[in-house]
XYZ file of C-alpha atoms in Angstrom:
560
model
C 12.108 -40.967 -20.391
C 12.688 -43.489 -17.631
C 12.350 -42.620 -13.993
C 15.770 -41.694 -12.697
C 16.923 -43.682 -9.717
C 18.213 -42.023 -6.526
C 21.488 -43.956 -6.691
C 22.293 -42.637 -10.147
C 21.662 -39.062 -9.116
C 23.653 -39.283 -5.895
C 26.603 -40.758 -7.753
C 26.359 -38.078 -10.416
C 26.408 -35.387 -7.704
C 29.198 -36.991 -5.707
C 31.657 -37.607 -8.520
C 32.523 -33.974 -9.023
C 36.150 -34.803 -9.592
C 35.251 -37.056 -12.516
C 32.707 -34.698 -14.054
C 33.486 -32.793 -17.194
C 33.042 -29.212 -16.019
C 33.759 -27.579 -19.338
C 31.551 -24.561 -19.913
C 28.982 -26.020 -22.311
C 25.573 -24.436 -22.898
C 23.908 -26.644 -20.293
C 26.238 -25.549 -17.506
C 26.137 -21.937 -18.684
C 22.335 -21.989 -18.422
C 22.483 -23.161 -14.798
C 25.061 -20.671 -13.594
C 24.150 -17.704 -15.822
C 25.727 -14.904 -13.820
C 24.208 -12.276 -16.091
C 20.728 -13.309 -14.866
C 20.197 -12.135 -11.263
C 19.295 -15.026 -8.985
C 19.868 -17.741 -11.639
C 22.804 -19.437 -9.913
C 21.001 -19.489 -6.571
C 17.850 -20.872 -8.209
C 19.856 -23.553 -9.979
C 21.602 -24.550 -6.745
C 18.233 -24.883 -5.034
C 16.882 -27.011 -7.890
C 19.983 -29.209 -8.052
C 19.865 -29.954 -4.332
C 16.423 -31.515 -4.821
C 17.129 -33.054 -8.231
C 20.136 -35.005 -7.030
C 18.706 -36.410 -3.809
C 15.358 -37.872 -4.878
C 13.950 -39.903 -7.784
C 12.319 -37.583 -10.315
C 10.906 -37.963 -13.777
C 13.528 -36.397 -15.985
C 11.337 -33.660 -17.427
C 9.032 -33.173 -14.436
C 10.952 -30.604 -12.475
C 13.802 -29.454 -14.708
C 13.556 -25.673 -15.262
C 12.701 -24.521 -18.772
C 16.026 -22.673 -19.093
C 17.836 -25.993 -18.519
C 15.626 -27.997 -20.877
C 16.259 -25.443 -23.620
C 20.041 -25.674 -23.265
C 20.634 -29.308 -22.264
C 19.468 -31.112 -25.395
C 20.058 -34.829 -25.850
C 19.996 -36.927 -22.696
C 18.570 -34.071 -20.655
C 18.583 -35.840 -17.294
C 22.194 -36.931 -17.629
C 23.409 -33.556 -18.860
C 21.552 -31.671 -16.111
C 22.998 -34.030 -13.478
C 26.499 -33.427 -14.781
C 25.953 -29.664 -14.866
C 24.583 -29.758 -11.313
C 27.747 -31.509 -10.146
C 29.799 -28.613 -11.508
C 27.952 -25.870 -9.669
C 29.635 -24.393 -6.598
C 28.239 -25.568 -3.291
C 25.857 -22.882 -1.959
C 27.172 -21.000 1.029
C 24.935 -20.876 4.088
C 23.539 -17.388 4.582
C 24.424 -15.582 7.797
C 21.625 -14.612 10.151
C 20.458 -11.048 9.670
C 21.810 -8.332 11.953
C 21.007 -4.656 12.197
C 24.386 -3.379 11.079
C 24.656 -5.759 8.140
C 21.124 -5.192 6.883
C 21.362 -1.404 7.183
C 24.599 -1.501 5.207
C 22.724 -3.063 2.279
C 20.214 -0.176 2.151
C 21.326 2.520 -0.288
C 19.972 5.850 -1.462
C 20.735 4.811 -5.033
C 18.520 1.742 -4.727
C 15.655 3.643 -3.134
C 15.789 6.473 -5.660
C 16.094 4.065 -8.576
C 12.812 2.472 -7.511
C 11.155 5.895 -7.256
C 12.496 6.856 -10.677
C 11.019 3.704 -12.197
C 7.616 4.368 -10.608
C 7.718 7.953 -11.842
C 8.542 6.821 -15.374
C 5.614 4.411 -15.187
C 3.312 7.276 -14.199
C 4.586 9.535 -16.982
C 3.980 6.769 -19.529
C 0.422 6.246 -18.279
C -1.301 9.583 -18.073
C 0.642 10.910 -15.084
C -0.741 8.466 -12.498
C -0.681 4.889 -11.178
C -4.215 4.591 -9.820
C -6.307 1.453 -9.380
C -8.135 0.433 -12.528
C -5.744 2.266 -14.841
C -2.717 1.037 -16.854
C -0.266 2.800 -14.519
C -1.187 0.520 -11.642
C -0.835 -2.603 -13.801
C 2.634 -1.444 -14.865
C 3.583 -0.745 -11.232
C 2.398 -4.216 -10.232
C 4.441 -5.809 -13.020
C 7.524 -3.816 -12.000
C 7.342 -5.116 -8.415
C 6.519 -8.645 -9.533
C 9.539 -8.780 -11.861
C 11.814 -7.510 -9.095
C 10.600 -10.162 -6.666
C 10.922 -13.044 -9.109
C 14.679 -12.488 -9.359
C 15.028 -13.889 -5.847
C 13.164 -17.176 -6.277
C 15.926 -19.123 -4.563
C 15.416 -17.378 -1.222
C 11.807 -16.219 -1.357
C 8.439 -16.925 -2.915
C 6.144 -14.322 -4.454
C 2.562 -14.287 -5.629
C -0.405 -12.137 -6.601
C -3.807 -12.031 -4.918
C -6.786 -11.045 -7.058
C -9.661 -9.151 -5.462
C -12.637 -7.112 -6.653
C -12.921 -3.376 -6.104
C -15.305 -0.698 -7.249
C -13.760 1.340 -10.029
C -15.027 4.871 -10.492
C -14.295 7.363 -13.217
C -15.806 10.785 -13.759
C -16.602 11.014 -17.458
C -17.881 14.569 -17.323
C -18.280 17.257 -14.670
C -19.112 20.947 -14.680
C -19.884 23.622 -12.109
C -21.074 27.026 -13.299
C -22.119 29.800 -10.957
C -23.737 32.884 -12.492
C -22.252 31.762 -15.791
C -18.666 31.381 -14.497
C -16.899 28.011 -14.681
C -15.419 26.716 -11.409
C -12.994 23.873 -10.852
C -14.787 20.945 -9.193
C -13.659 17.421 -8.288
C -16.242 14.656 -8.546
C -16.321 12.859 -5.207
C -15.742 9.129 -5.583
C -19.027 7.149 -5.401
C -21.132 10.270 -5.954
C -24.365 9.625 -7.827
C -24.548 11.160 -11.289
C -26.788 14.076 -12.083
C -29.281 13.847 -14.945
C -27.412 14.184 -18.267
C -28.601 17.762 -18.602
C -27.344 18.631 -15.104
C -29.032 20.493 -12.240
C -29.778 24.218 -12.223
C -30.909 25.528 -8.847
C -30.364 28.259 -6.246
C -27.092 28.001 -4.263
C -27.536 28.047 -0.483
C -25.168 27.808 2.476
C -25.253 24.567 4.437
C -24.955 24.228 8.212
C -21.348 24.817 9.365
C -19.388 23.086 12.100
C -20.431 20.040 14.100
C -24.114 20.901 13.702
C -23.766 20.280 9.970
C -23.217 16.597 10.696
C -26.878 16.148 11.698
C -29.883 16.261 9.395
C -31.985 17.786 12.191
C -29.919 20.967 11.988
C -31.205 21.586 8.470
C -34.730 22.069 9.820
C -33.868 25.752 10.291
C -33.160 26.444 6.587
C -34.826 25.600 3.280
C -32.557 23.510 1.077
C -35.182 21.450 -0.767
C -34.314 21.116 -4.462
C -31.415 23.527 -4.025
C -27.635 23.132 -4.330
C -26.038 23.272 -0.886
C -22.501 24.599 -0.482
C -20.787 23.722 2.805
C -17.278 23.567 4.285
C -15.555 20.243 4.731
C -15.281 19.186 8.368
C -14.920 16.109 10.506
C -18.096 14.388 11.662
C -18.348 11.702 14.369
C -19.700 9.356 11.706
C -19.367 9.586 7.965
C -15.965 11.235 7.729
C -15.194 14.723 6.479
C -17.056 14.551 3.148
C -19.776 11.911 3.366
C -20.677 13.331 6.762
C -21.516 16.649 5.079
C -23.427 15.173 2.154
C -25.846 12.897 4.039
C -27.516 15.529 6.260
C -28.079 17.945 3.354
C -29.379 15.118 1.170
C -31.784 14.017 3.911
C -33.098 17.582 4.056
C -33.952 17.504 0.364
C -30.940 19.123 -1.305
C -30.615 18.442 -5.030
C -26.816 18.416 -4.855
C -24.006 19.267 -2.442
C -20.807 21.187 -3.145
C -18.152 20.983 -0.415
C -15.299 23.452 -0.200
C -11.927 22.388 1.169
C -11.000 23.460 4.686
C -7.282 23.718 3.824
C -5.633 25.756 1.058
C -4.396 22.812 -1.021
C -6.028 21.914 -4.322
C -8.953 19.474 -4.017
C -7.867 16.478 -6.077
C -8.972 13.318 -4.257
C -12.005 12.659 -2.134
C -14.374 9.772 -1.563
C -17.787 9.133 -0.059
C -16.443 5.733 1.018
C -18.994 3.554 -0.783
C -21.959 3.926 -3.122
C -25.176 4.854 -1.326
C -27.654 6.169 -3.908
C -30.498 6.126 -1.379
C -28.781 8.588 0.963
C -26.398 10.533 -1.286
C -27.086 13.205 -3.879
C -24.642 14.300 -6.590
C -21.652 15.846 -4.838
C -18.537 17.760 -5.792
C -15.509 19.253 -4.050
C -14.017 22.685 -4.727
C -10.996 24.620 -3.532
C -11.031 26.658 -0.336
C -10.428 29.964 -2.083
C -13.496 29.508 -4.273
C -15.672 28.278 -1.422
C -14.850 31.191 0.847
C -15.521 33.687 -1.943
C -18.933 32.155 -2.642
C -19.742 32.084 1.069
C -18.947 35.799 1.309
C -21.334 36.564 -1.559
C -24.131 34.514 0.014
C -23.497 36.072 3.436
C -23.890 39.475 1.773
C -27.358 38.502 0.622
C -26.663 37.849 -3.054
C -29.024 35.436 -4.811
C -26.878 32.989 -6.749
C -27.968 30.426 -9.308
C -25.699 27.410 -9.837
C -25.431 24.686 -12.449
C -23.873 21.302 -11.595
C -23.447 18.322 -13.914
C -21.604 15.065 -13.250
C -21.524 11.678 -14.952
C -19.614 9.055 -12.983
C -18.995 5.406 -13.907
C -19.090 2.962 -10.998
C -18.264 -0.679 -11.789
C -16.469 -3.671 -10.283
C -12.985 -4.459 -11.560
C -10.416 -7.066 -10.539
C -7.067 -5.858 -9.250
C -4.217 -7.321 -7.194
C -2.116 -7.297 -4.067
C 1.520 -8.372 -4.521
C 3.255 -10.529 -1.901
C 6.672 -11.997 -1.189
C 7.996 -13.908 1.799
C 11.201 -15.560 2.861
C 11.464 -19.309 2.333
C 13.220 -19.577 5.661
C 12.065 -18.599 9.121
C 9.468 -19.848 11.576
C 6.073 -19.851 9.782
C 4.318 -19.565 13.134
C 5.876 -16.166 13.841
C 5.472 -14.076 10.697
C 6.659 -10.469 10.590
C 4.771 -8.539 7.928
C 5.650 -5.247 6.201
C 3.270 -3.396 3.908
C 2.954 -0.339 1.668
C 0.324 0.567 -0.884
C 1.214 0.442 -4.560
C -1.502 2.633 -6.091
C -1.579 6.404 -6.454
C -4.551 8.727 -6.701
C -5.650 9.592 -10.264
C -4.472 13.175 -9.739
C -0.748 12.422 -9.773
C 2.220 10.020 -9.881
C 2.078 9.285 -6.138
C 5.821 9.239 -5.522
C 5.718 10.189 -1.848
C 2.221 8.702 -1.465
C 3.082 5.913 -1.624
C 5.890 5.248 -4.036
C 8.143 5.971 -1.077
C 6.725 3.138 1.042
C 6.712 0.864 -1.999
C 10.385 1.614 -2.619
C 11.326 1.279 1.049
C 9.980 -2.215 1.549
C 11.301 -3.309 -1.864
C 14.807 -2.155 -0.927
C 14.522 -3.909 2.448
C 13.217 -7.066 0.755
C 16.161 -7.169 -1.664
C 18.659 -6.550 1.122
C 17.150 -9.317 3.259
C 17.800 -11.920 0.556
C 21.463 -11.988 1.609
C 20.589 -13.196 5.101
C 18.862 -15.937 7.011
C 16.012 -15.222 9.437
C 14.599 -17.014 12.454
C 11.074 -15.690 11.901
C 9.465 -15.733 8.485
C 9.145 -12.273 6.897
C 6.299 -11.362 4.527
C 6.057 -8.258 2.353
C 2.846 -6.817 0.883
C 2.278 -4.208 -1.791
C -1.401 -3.341 -1.422
C -3.749 -2.497 -4.270
C -6.701 -0.081 -4.220
C -5.656 1.595 -0.975
C -6.544 5.063 -2.185
C -10.227 4.176 -2.599
C -10.609 2.784 0.890
C -7.835 0.307 1.767
C -9.613 -2.350 -0.280
C -6.600 -4.616 -0.843
C -5.514 -4.913 2.778
C -9.123 -5.218 3.902
C -9.697 -8.091 1.474
C -6.510 -9.809 2.641
C -7.352 -9.673 6.331
C -10.973 -10.676 5.700
C -9.891 -13.833 3.908
C -7.349 -15.184 6.388
C -8.399 -18.288 8.299
C -7.778 -18.603 12.017
C -4.530 -20.522 11.544
C -3.073 -17.868 9.219
C -4.113 -15.116 11.632
C -2.447 -16.891 14.540
C 0.797 -17.231 12.562
C 1.058 -13.462 12.160
C 3.170 -11.864 14.900
C 3.181 -8.185 13.914
C 2.445 -5.792 11.036
C 4.564 -2.768 10.052
C 3.115 -0.081 7.741
C 5.002 2.378 5.535
C 2.755 4.953 3.891
C 4.478 8.230 2.935
C 8.056 8.058 4.204
C 10.068 10.470 2.051
C 8.925 13.977 2.946
C 8.040 15.666 6.235
C 8.892 14.806 9.825
C 10.324 11.545 11.145
C 7.071 10.017 12.330
C 6.671 6.803 14.336
C 3.213 5.429 15.059
C 2.094 6.060 18.643
C 1.921 2.389 19.563
C 1.468 2.911 23.295
C -1.072 5.722 22.873
C 0.869 7.992 25.218
C 0.629 10.990 22.887
C -2.642 10.655 20.994
C -4.581 8.332 23.293
C -5.204 5.451 20.887
C -2.874 2.474 21.407
C -2.324 -0.614 19.308
C -2.567 -4.185 20.570
C -0.005 -5.267 23.194
C 3.380 -5.345 21.506
C 2.712 -2.154 19.555
C 4.544 -0.207 22.244
C 7.569 -2.466 21.748
C 7.565 -1.755 18.007
C 7.259 1.969 18.648
C 10.218 1.932 21.029
C 12.409 0.057 18.532
C 11.757 2.695 15.888
C 12.080 5.641 18.263
C 15.284 4.416 19.900
C 16.991 3.939 16.545
C 15.990 7.351 15.180
C 16.926 9.204 18.363
C 20.262 7.375 18.477
C 20.946 9.020 15.120
C 20.272 12.455 16.587
C 16.818 12.880 15.044
C 13.655 14.326 16.558
C 10.709 11.923 16.406
C 7.080 12.932 15.932
C 4.460 10.489 17.258
C 2.278 9.575 14.271
C -1.428 9.240 14.937
C -3.634 6.218 14.223
C -6.333 7.848 12.078
C -7.446 4.675 10.312
C -6.287 6.205 7.036
C -3.884 3.470 5.923
C -3.472 -0.277 5.617
C -2.712 -0.955 9.270
C -6.429 -0.399 9.966
C -7.787 -3.953 9.711
C -4.662 -5.507 11.226
C -5.372 -3.296 14.224
C -9.169 -3.521 14.433
C -10.029 -6.949 13.018
C -6.958 -9.103 13.594
C -5.990 -7.179 16.738
C -2.313 -7.610 15.963
C 0.537 -5.416 17.179
C 1.140 -2.708 14.589
C 3.681 0.011 13.990
C 5.618 1.752 11.291
C 6.697 5.074 9.881
C 4.729 8.004 8.455
C 6.107 11.437 7.569
C 2.818 13.355 7.653
C 0.237 14.717 5.217
C -0.155 18.208 6.565
C 0.493 21.106 4.214
C 3.754 21.776 6.064
C 4.934 18.196 5.538
C 3.836 17.631 1.939
C 2.180 20.398 -0.032
C 1.940 17.981 -2.973
C -0.150 15.376 -1.133
C -2.620 13.935 -3.674
C -1.450 16.452 -6.260
C 0.086 16.297 -9.718
C 3.297 17.677 -8.178
C 3.873 14.479 -6.153
C 6.670 13.631 -8.581
C 10.165 12.195 -8.300
C 11.374 15.626 -7.189
C 8.918 15.630 -4.290
C 10.853 12.900 -2.487
C 13.665 13.760 -0.089
C 16.514 11.282 -0.512
C 17.843 11.795 3.015
C 14.491 11.208 4.698
C 13.636 8.054 2.764
C 17.135 6.642 3.290
C 17.079 7.279 7.037
C 13.623 5.731 7.281
C 14.621 2.694 5.225
C 17.663 2.035 7.386
C 15.565 2.399 10.528
C 13.008 -0.033 9.082
C 15.874 -2.445 8.376
C 17.071 -2.103 11.973
C 13.638 -2.870 13.423
C 13.074 -5.769 11.027
C 16.441 -7.299 11.895
C 15.393 -7.471 15.549
C 11.875 -8.767 14.906
C 13.152 -11.327 12.385
C 15.586 -12.794 14.918
C 13.889 -12.375 18.287
C 10.434 -10.940 17.644
C 8.715 -13.903 19.309
C 10.584 -13.098 22.530
C 9.569 -9.439 22.761
C 6.148 -9.348 21.040
C 3.269 -11.134 22.817
C 1.440 -13.575 20.573
C -2.243 -12.842 19.975
C -4.525 -15.725 19.030
C -7.909 -15.513 17.371
C -10.952 -17.079 18.965
C -12.816 -17.313 15.664
C -12.450 -19.775 12.809
C -12.491 -16.865 10.384
C -12.467 -13.101 10.398
C -14.614 -12.880 7.286
C -17.566 -10.556 7.760
C -16.083 -8.769 10.754
C -14.044 -6.279 8.753
C -16.547 -3.621 7.782
C -18.203 -3.665 11.186
C -14.876 -3.397 13.023
C -13.713 -0.425 10.956
C -17.043 1.412 11.103
C -17.367 0.960 14.870
C -13.768 1.830 15.664
C -13.146 5.262 17.106
C -10.095 6.525 15.259
C -8.153 9.583 16.381
C -8.961 12.918 14.731
C -5.905 15.140 14.430
C -5.866 18.695 13.096
C -3.729 19.073 9.978
C -3.547 15.336 9.233
C -5.290 14.656 5.917
C -4.606 10.909 5.841
C -7.798 10.172 7.699
C -11.118 8.407 7.713
C -12.553 5.069 8.612
C -12.742 3.965 5.009
C -10.573 6.285 2.952
C -8.255 9.226 3.194
C -10.616 12.057 2.264
C -14.128 10.966 3.069
């Protein structure tokens, strides 16, 4: 077809009075009210199509081409002239945005994620079909708002692990055991050896402490506990392995079922096969060993470790200052042990509901949303994202808000100024904290300062990008969520009141940051051309806060 001339298109747009606005298939396709976002998308397309020369078939949407047969360019121009003029969106305000947040919307999202888990083996973990279905659910939701936002996927590699077989037998009795992520495999036939108690407490974090006992070629059993380096699990395995242990069994230091734990990364030179058992079993075995009983144990584990490609999902407003980006994030994956509805279907639902509500408003600062992949194995998605930003993209980012577990427990706001737990975020974090706290307290709620443990996706924004961070977190202690990382983290585990209050508070804070964030948050600029390569070092060297009862911890993963 010939190149359409600007004059023709302008005339076609301007002569609305002369246009035949009968509801033919072409016009119906452009204003299809039964398709969410279609009219807005068509209005956006028509505004461009009628004000610049275009090749007739170059930019016309497929839905229009399919329904505007014949002289496509002419028919599309006529249909465009019959569309209502788009109304300018009002700027976002706290009251208006909060009004758009509903319990029904939040719970509908959780219900969909739960159905996805039930259809995929009861989980939505990285590397499994449940995560792919969760990703597609979010992606489809975002694409309905193409007239006001853009969305995309980011591929990244992550180490996939899967325990193919595992067994722990002690004096012929089978015990439940969880294969720690990144544990080396035993020989196919397993390991049979005497069971011995490892070094308890802080001393058990150092290989030198094992000089006082003989663990060579034996299976060490030791209680989980925090170490200055190496986390709560890896920090127990390394010293025993260095002393010659054939394998290490760690018992949980809290009563909840041991269902998710990681050694952070493969290290076959310094790890031995390792498993994790429940507290009740560990204490019973300790009592038998303390009484002088000689116990023989058998441990077998075969674990696959391979690289797989997965995704982060993003969306951002078309409008707003690109040099002052407000970012919200929540992780999309669950642990393999359960559906992950509180952790972190709740955060996923919260930012999705806020995203959809925001589409009815204009913003002064660009807003970006992220649904992170592979968080449960060490915050891999957010780490990859921050590691691959160039200096310009880093400088454009004003602040990051994190929402990981927001539907059960206390009303927790991250301790941005460090006044409670001692660790503060970058300047501006205290402003974010105050916005959250003031809104919750104005609603008559008690606020618990949430601790920066390094256990969620704010970690590299805080340590590598050195950006102001904040957000909400309702706690992982047994009192807050007894189903944390369990099969019982189902739809019924979420509290509709808590997630709704948190979502409305998030909307309130976003409305302020999206309209005047650049006035109240100091801008941090990077001095490097890239942050690539700094991520692992920054996380490993960072001294996160250790907090009793908080299980969402670790420099590289939640249970390490």
